[in-house]
Amino acid sequence: MYALSAQGKTIREVQKDAYRKEAYRYVGQNVTRLDAKEKITAAIKYIDDIDMRGMLHIKLLLSPYANAIVKSIDSTEAESMPGVVKVYSWVNTPKIRYNSAIFYPGQTDLEDETLFSEHMRYVGDRVAAVVAESKEAAEEGMNRLKVEYDKLIPLLDPVKALDQQHEERREVNLSCGDIEKIKGDTTDLVVVEDEVRTQKIHHAALEPHACIAYMEPGDIVTVLSPCQLIFGVRYIVSKVLDHPLSKVRVIKWAMGGTFGGKQEVILEPLCAYIAKDLGRPVKLSLNRSETIVATRTRAATVGKVKTIVSKAGRFIGREVDIVTDAGAYMTGAHRVTTAMGKKLFRLYRIPHQSYKGTTVRTNTTPSGACRGYGSPQIHTITEINVDHIARELKLDPVKLRLRNLVVPFDDDPSGGPNLGNARIIECVNRGAEAFCWKERFSFVPQGGRFRRGVGMACSTHSNGYAGSIYPDFTAMNMRLTEDGAVLVNAGLHELGNGTLTVIAQIVAEVLDVNIKKVVVSEGDTTHSPYDVGCVASRVTYVCGNCAKKLAEEIREKFRALASIVLRVPLNEITFYDGNIIVKSNKDRAFSYGEVISEIGRTLQEEVGGYLSYKSVANPGSYAAHFTEVEVDTLTGSVAVIDYLAVHDVGKAINPKLVEGQIYGGVQMGIGMALFEELTYDSQGNPRNASFSRYTMVNAPEMPNVKVMLVEDEEPSGPFGAKSVGEIATVPVASAVVNAVNWALGTHLAQLPLTPASIISSIK
């Protein structure tokens, strides 16, 4: 050990090099994203940037009809074209049924999808695929396909679908108390009913859908996918190809955004099947129009809500009935319906409540996961109703909510997990004060052409799957290298939200090492430990907990091994910025790399470990949003002019990343309230399958968004942290709609609030 001592830094040198805050060095700090330089300099390569030797290109022929039977496909001319290799359709592909939202064996969602089908169920359904040596040849081959259809009448309205679908529709019922008894006697109570409609929405990620597949030695099917669940992709590919799980490899590739649109398994099974069939690499890359019509949308809903409240403003009972439009295939739509119901019981104290959710299919683009997973829809429906109650009782909307909101560590009356350190009341109080709500709110609408009004809304969201029927576990490998770096191997997915940076911050904090020396890898199903995926707002809470606990175990193992090679008692070992300091020898510090190398030489051990972690709790994340709008009563246009988002995050691991998530969430929520909607004509043809026709919120429409974080640590979270990525967009639409209704004295309840609907309501 004399050699080690000679190489060590002095304590003064270590203290000079280290930057340490009083509390945490990395947690709670605005650490720059670890991939920022690569993204800014375009060093990161996305799927569409990749060109492999011998790669073939796939072009899909999409159905031009919303409901039709394919009577025949003539591919003779297409296959005779130069460069065309093969044409695939329902005639020559597996008929194995699957559900694109299933990610683990034993899940029982309706399996109604196949690679291809002779029954076209929506405009954008897959008719055939042309595989060619180039994109141009594939496109030309697709244009030469001759298809004969037998057109059928499309079903487009989910409410009408209730009467026509019985065996295939899905229902869920949740309740607490005895709502029927309360409904029977409403003397001295007020009953407020609403019907609210929310729309289909395109995710609008910057990167359209794409994937690559190829064969590796050993009959291994390999898929490169910018997805959210590599192990879910592996499972579906294995099922559809009837290929062993051990011989399906899925690598999480760089992603240009998702917002839930790449959570389900859409392109990967087809891409993998063709690669296996032809034995050559293949790429399937959609353009924007194809991504809009042929992938997934936010589910449209029709919600009826009836709330029974005392005249003093106490919620007594609530009855909610939701119809969810799954689109052409069931996919994960019914999971969304179920998730909506579970949120109802975790925001307000309502002793008697019932929820009925019905998921039906229509001949429109399939629905699925979209940021918030049903929370934006259900909170829009119920928060519009809460403001309606306030109007009926002539109560300030803030005061009404404060009388009914949950308090920290309330139990979920429907039997779900405990709410944890729920700070929603603090969010409302602090937000109302900062927004100057008392001074700005008025029951009486303004006069004149331009009318202003303020609105607010509350919301809750989950921190994983714990307490549900879905698994919620993860695993990680971690080791310290001979130069003092830390390698973290896990099934993680970087979606553009800073996942890898946050995990690195947690690990660097626990191991007291410079964050630049922490390397966190994304998932690879062959080489990474299992993880459920980047879904359900679970990553920081669940994967972050795993990273923290494993780093703590490795720290203590490192301490024990270091004490042996340094020949000092355990309690003499302390860690400081990648160095070990021996308390009794305050003149020397030994770098991690020196000590790890010595441990390897003398003890022949690695400093590292593996941990399989199961989430044991699922507290609620909470938010209260406040906004002011100005409505032009001549044109019906709405401008959001001021916005405050207050979030209960437990502890912000990286405040700037948290704020960035909230800014983006507000943008998406304003779009839901005022602009965005996928619409169809009477034959089921999409009217706006391009960004030139699909209206979104751009920079000029964005208000000045202010963010306030309530940081009261969640005991079960890593360093007290809770989720924020999905809840950031949940209360936005209802806050904006409520503000418009207060400004005009109207009761608009069908989203988006178009100028035409606003003018009609005023008249």
PDB file of N, CA and C in Angstrom, residues 472-508:
ATOM      1  N   ASP A 472     -44.241  -4.435 -11.826  1.00  0.00           N
ATOM      2  CA  ASP A 472     -43.501  -3.179 -11.699  1.00  0.00           C
ATOM      3  C   ASP A 472     -42.176  -3.456 -11.003  1.00  0.00           C
ATOM      4  N   PHE A 473     -41.284  -4.114 -11.741  1.00  0.00           N
ATOM      5  CA  PHE A 473     -39.974  -4.400 -11.180  1.00  0.00           C
ATOM      6  C   PHE A 473     -38.897  -4.034 -12.197  1.00  0.00           C
ATOM      7  N   THR A 474     -37.705  -3.904 -11.706  1.00  0.00           N
ATOM      8  CA  THR A 474     -36.584  -3.562 -12.564  1.00  0.00           C
ATOM      9  C   THR A 474     -35.336  -4.190 -11.974  1.00  0.00           C
ATOM     10  N   ALA A 475     -34.270  -4.156 -12.733  1.00  0.00           N
ATOM     11  CA  ALA A 475     -32.999  -4.693 -12.248  1.00  0.00           C
ATOM     12  C   ALA A 475     -31.861  -3.902 -12.871  1.00  0.00           C
ATOM     13  N   MET A 476     -30.733  -3.887 -12.171  1.00  0.00           N
ATOM     14  CA  MET A 476     -29.565  -3.144 -12.657  1.00  0.00           C
ATOM     15  C   MET A 476     -28.280  -3.867 -12.294  1.00  0.00           C
ATOM     16  N   ASN A 477     -27.292  -3.720 -13.175  1.00  0.00           N
ATOM     17  CA  ASN A 477     -25.906  -4.055 -12.875  1.00  0.00           C
ATOM     18  C   ASN A 477     -25.140  -2.747 -12.742  1.00  0.00           C
ATOM     19  N   MET A 478     -24.201  -2.730 -11.821  1.00  0.00           N
ATOM     20  CA  MET A 478     -23.391  -1.526 -11.638  1.00  0.00           C
ATOM     21  C   MET A 478     -22.005  -1.941 -11.182  1.00  0.00           C
ATOM     22  N   ARG A 479     -20.989  -1.316 -11.753  1.00  0.00           N
ATOM     23  CA  ARG A 479     -19.631  -1.616 -11.279  1.00  0.00           C
ATOM     24  C   ARG A 479     -18.733  -0.400 -11.426  1.00  0.00           C
ATOM     25  N   LEU A 480     -17.716  -0.357 -10.576  1.00  0.00           N
ATOM     26  CA  LEU A 480     -16.709   0.687 -10.629  1.00  0.00           C
ATOM     27  C   LEU A 480     -15.517   0.162 -11.420  1.00  0.00           C
ATOM     28  N   THR A 481     -15.009   0.956 -12.343  1.00  0.00           N
ATOM     29  CA  THR A 481     -13.895   0.528 -13.186  1.00  0.00           C
ATOM     30  C   THR A 481     -12.561   0.869 -12.539  1.00  0.00           C
ATOM     31  N   GLU A 482     -11.515   0.366 -13.169  1.00  0.00           N
ATOM     32  CA  GLU A 482     -10.173   0.535 -12.609  1.00  0.00           C
ATOM     33  C   GLU A 482      -9.651   1.966 -12.698  1.00  0.00           C
ATOM     34  N   ASP A 483     -10.386   2.833 -13.390  1.00  0.00           N
ATOM     35  CA  ASP A 483     -10.001   4.256 -13.388  1.00  0.00           C
ATOM     36  C   ASP A 483     -11.009   5.104 -12.608  1.00  0.00           C
ATOM     37  N   GLY A 484     -11.862   4.430 -11.832  1.00  0.00           N
ATOM     38  CA  GLY A 484     -12.769   5.147 -10.947  1.00  0.00           C
ATOM     39  C   GLY A 484     -14.077   5.571 -11.563  1.00  0.00           C
ATOM     40  N   ALA A 485     -14.377   5.114 -12.768  1.00  0.00           N
ATOM     41  CA  ALA A 485     -15.668   5.423 -13.377  1.00  0.00           C
ATOM     42  C   ALA A 485     -16.726   4.436 -12.881  1.00  0.00           C
ATOM     43  N   VAL A 486     -17.989   4.747 -13.169  1.00  0.00           N
ATOM     44  CA  VAL A 486     -19.098   3.888 -12.759  1.00  0.00           C
ATOM     45  C   VAL A 486     -19.906   3.531 -14.006  1.00  0.00           C
ATOM     46  N   LEU A 487     -20.085   2.238 -14.247  1.00  0.00           N
ATOM     47  CA  LEU A 487     -20.881   1.767 -15.366  1.00  0.00           C
ATOM     48  C   LEU A 487     -22.208   1.244 -14.842  1.00  0.00           C
ATOM     49  N   VAL A 488     -23.299   1.781 -15.387  1.00  0.00           N
ATOM     50  CA  VAL A 488     -24.646   1.369 -14.993  1.00  0.00           C
ATOM     51  C   VAL A 488     -25.297   0.694 -16.192  1.00  0.00           C
ATOM     52  N   ASN A 489     -25.616  -0.581 -16.051  1.00  0.00           N
ATOM     53  CA  ASN A 489     -26.246  -1.345 -17.127  1.00  0.00           C
ATOM     54  C   ASN A 489     -27.670  -1.673 -16.711  1.00  0.00           C
ATOM     55  N   ALA A 490     -28.636  -1.133 -17.451  1.00  0.00           N
ATOM     56  CA  ALA A 490     -30.043  -1.331 -17.107  1.00  0.00           C
ATOM     57  C   ALA A 490     -30.884  -1.253 -18.369  1.00  0.00           C
ATOM     58  N   GLY A 491     -32.118  -1.720 -18.271  1.00  0.00           N
ATOM     59  CA  GLY A 491     -33.034  -1.671 -19.402  1.00  0.00           C
ATOM     60  C   GLY A 491     -33.725  -0.325 -19.494  1.00  0.00           C
ATOM     61  N   LEU A 492     -32.956   0.746 -19.513  1.00  0.00           N
ATOM     62  CA  LEU A 492     -33.510   2.091 -19.494  1.00  0.00           C
ATOM     63  C   LEU A 492     -33.809   2.591 -20.900  1.00  0.00           C
ATOM     64  N   HIS A 493     -34.716   3.573 -20.992  1.00  0.00           N
ATOM     65  CA  HIS A 493     -35.108   4.161 -22.263  1.00  0.00           C
ATOM     66  C   HIS A 493     -35.033   5.680 -22.138  1.00  0.00           C
ATOM     67  N   GLU A 494     -34.144   6.297 -22.890  1.00  0.00           N
ATOM     68  CA  GLU A 494     -34.074   7.759 -22.921  1.00  0.00           C
ATOM     69  C   GLU A 494     -35.056   8.254 -23.981  1.00  0.00           C
ATOM     70  N   LEU A 495     -36.088   8.968 -23.540  1.00  0.00           N
ATOM     71  CA  LEU A 495     -37.113   9.450 -24.456  1.00  0.00           C
ATOM     72  C   LEU A 495     -36.907  10.902 -24.856  1.00  0.00           C
ATOM     73  N   GLY A 496     -35.838  11.497 -24.349  1.00  0.00           N
ATOM     74  CA  GLY A 496     -35.624  12.920 -24.565  1.00  0.00           C
ATOM     75  C   GLY A 496     -35.937  13.733 -23.338  1.00  0.00           C
ATOM     76  N   ASN A 497     -36.304  13.041 -22.244  1.00  0.00           N
ATOM     77  CA  ASN A 497     -36.695  13.724 -21.011  1.00  0.00           C
ATOM     78  C   ASN A 497     -35.583  13.768 -19.969  1.00  0.00           C
ATOM     79  N   GLY A 498     -34.427  13.177 -20.274  1.00  0.00           N
ATOM     80  CA  GLY A 498     -33.304  13.243 -19.346  1.00  0.00           C
ATOM     81  C   GLY A 498     -33.189  12.066 -18.403  1.00  0.00           C
ATOM     82  N   THR A 499     -33.766  10.927 -18.756  1.00  0.00           N
ATOM     83  CA  THR A 499     -33.726   9.742 -17.889  1.00  0.00           C
ATOM     84  C   THR A 499     -32.308   9.362 -17.499  1.00  0.00           C
ATOM     85  N   LEU A 500     -31.426   9.258 -18.471  1.00  0.00           N
ATOM     86  CA  LEU A 500     -30.062   8.802 -18.179  1.00  0.00           C
ATOM     87  C   LEU A 500     -29.332   9.799 -17.283  1.00  0.00           C
ATOM     88  N   THR A 501     -29.606  11.083 -17.469  1.00  0.00           N
ATOM     89  CA  THR A 501     -28.971  12.108 -16.642  1.00  0.00           C
ATOM     90  C   THR A 501     -29.437  12.003 -15.194  1.00  0.00           C
ATOM     91  N   VAL A 502     -30.730  11.806 -14.992  1.00  0.00           N
ATOM     92  CA  VAL A 502     -31.276  11.710 -13.635  1.00  0.00           C
ATOM     93  C   VAL A 502     -30.716  10.481 -12.915  1.00  0.00           C
ATOM     94  N   ILE A 503     -30.657   9.344 -13.600  1.00  0.00           N
ATOM     95  CA  ILE A 503     -30.080   8.144 -12.982  1.00  0.00           C
ATOM     96  C   ILE A 503     -28.617   8.393 -12.640  1.00  0.00           C
ATOM     97  N   ALA A 504     -27.891   9.053 -13.532  1.00  0.00           N
ATOM     98  CA  ALA A 504     -26.489   9.362 -13.264  1.00  0.00           C
ATOM     99  C   ALA A 504     -26.347  10.281 -12.054  1.00  0.00           C
ATOM    100  N   GLN A 505     -27.244  11.256 -11.914  1.00  0.00           N
ATOM    101  CA  GLN A 505     -27.192  12.156 -10.759  1.00  0.00           C
ATOM    102  C   GLN A 505     -27.373  11.379  -9.458  1.00  0.00           C
ATOM    103  N   ILE A 506     -28.316  10.449  -9.447  1.00  0.00           N
ATOM    104  CA  ILE A 506     -28.565   9.656  -8.243  1.00  0.00           C
ATOM    105  C   ILE A 506     -27.345   8.812  -7.894  1.00  0.00           C
ATOM    106  N   VAL A 507     -26.778   8.147  -8.906  1.00  0.00           N
ATOM    107  CA  VAL A 507     -25.613   7.283  -8.672  1.00  0.00           C
ATOM    108  C   VAL A 507     -24.413   8.118  -8.232  1.00  0.00           C
ATOM    109  N   ALA A 508     -24.184   9.239  -8.900  1.00  0.00           N
ATOM    110  CA  ALA A 508     -23.051  10.086  -8.544  1.00  0.00           C
ATOM    111  C   ALA A 508     -23.179  10.609  -7.122  1.00  0.00           C
TER     112      ALA A 508
END
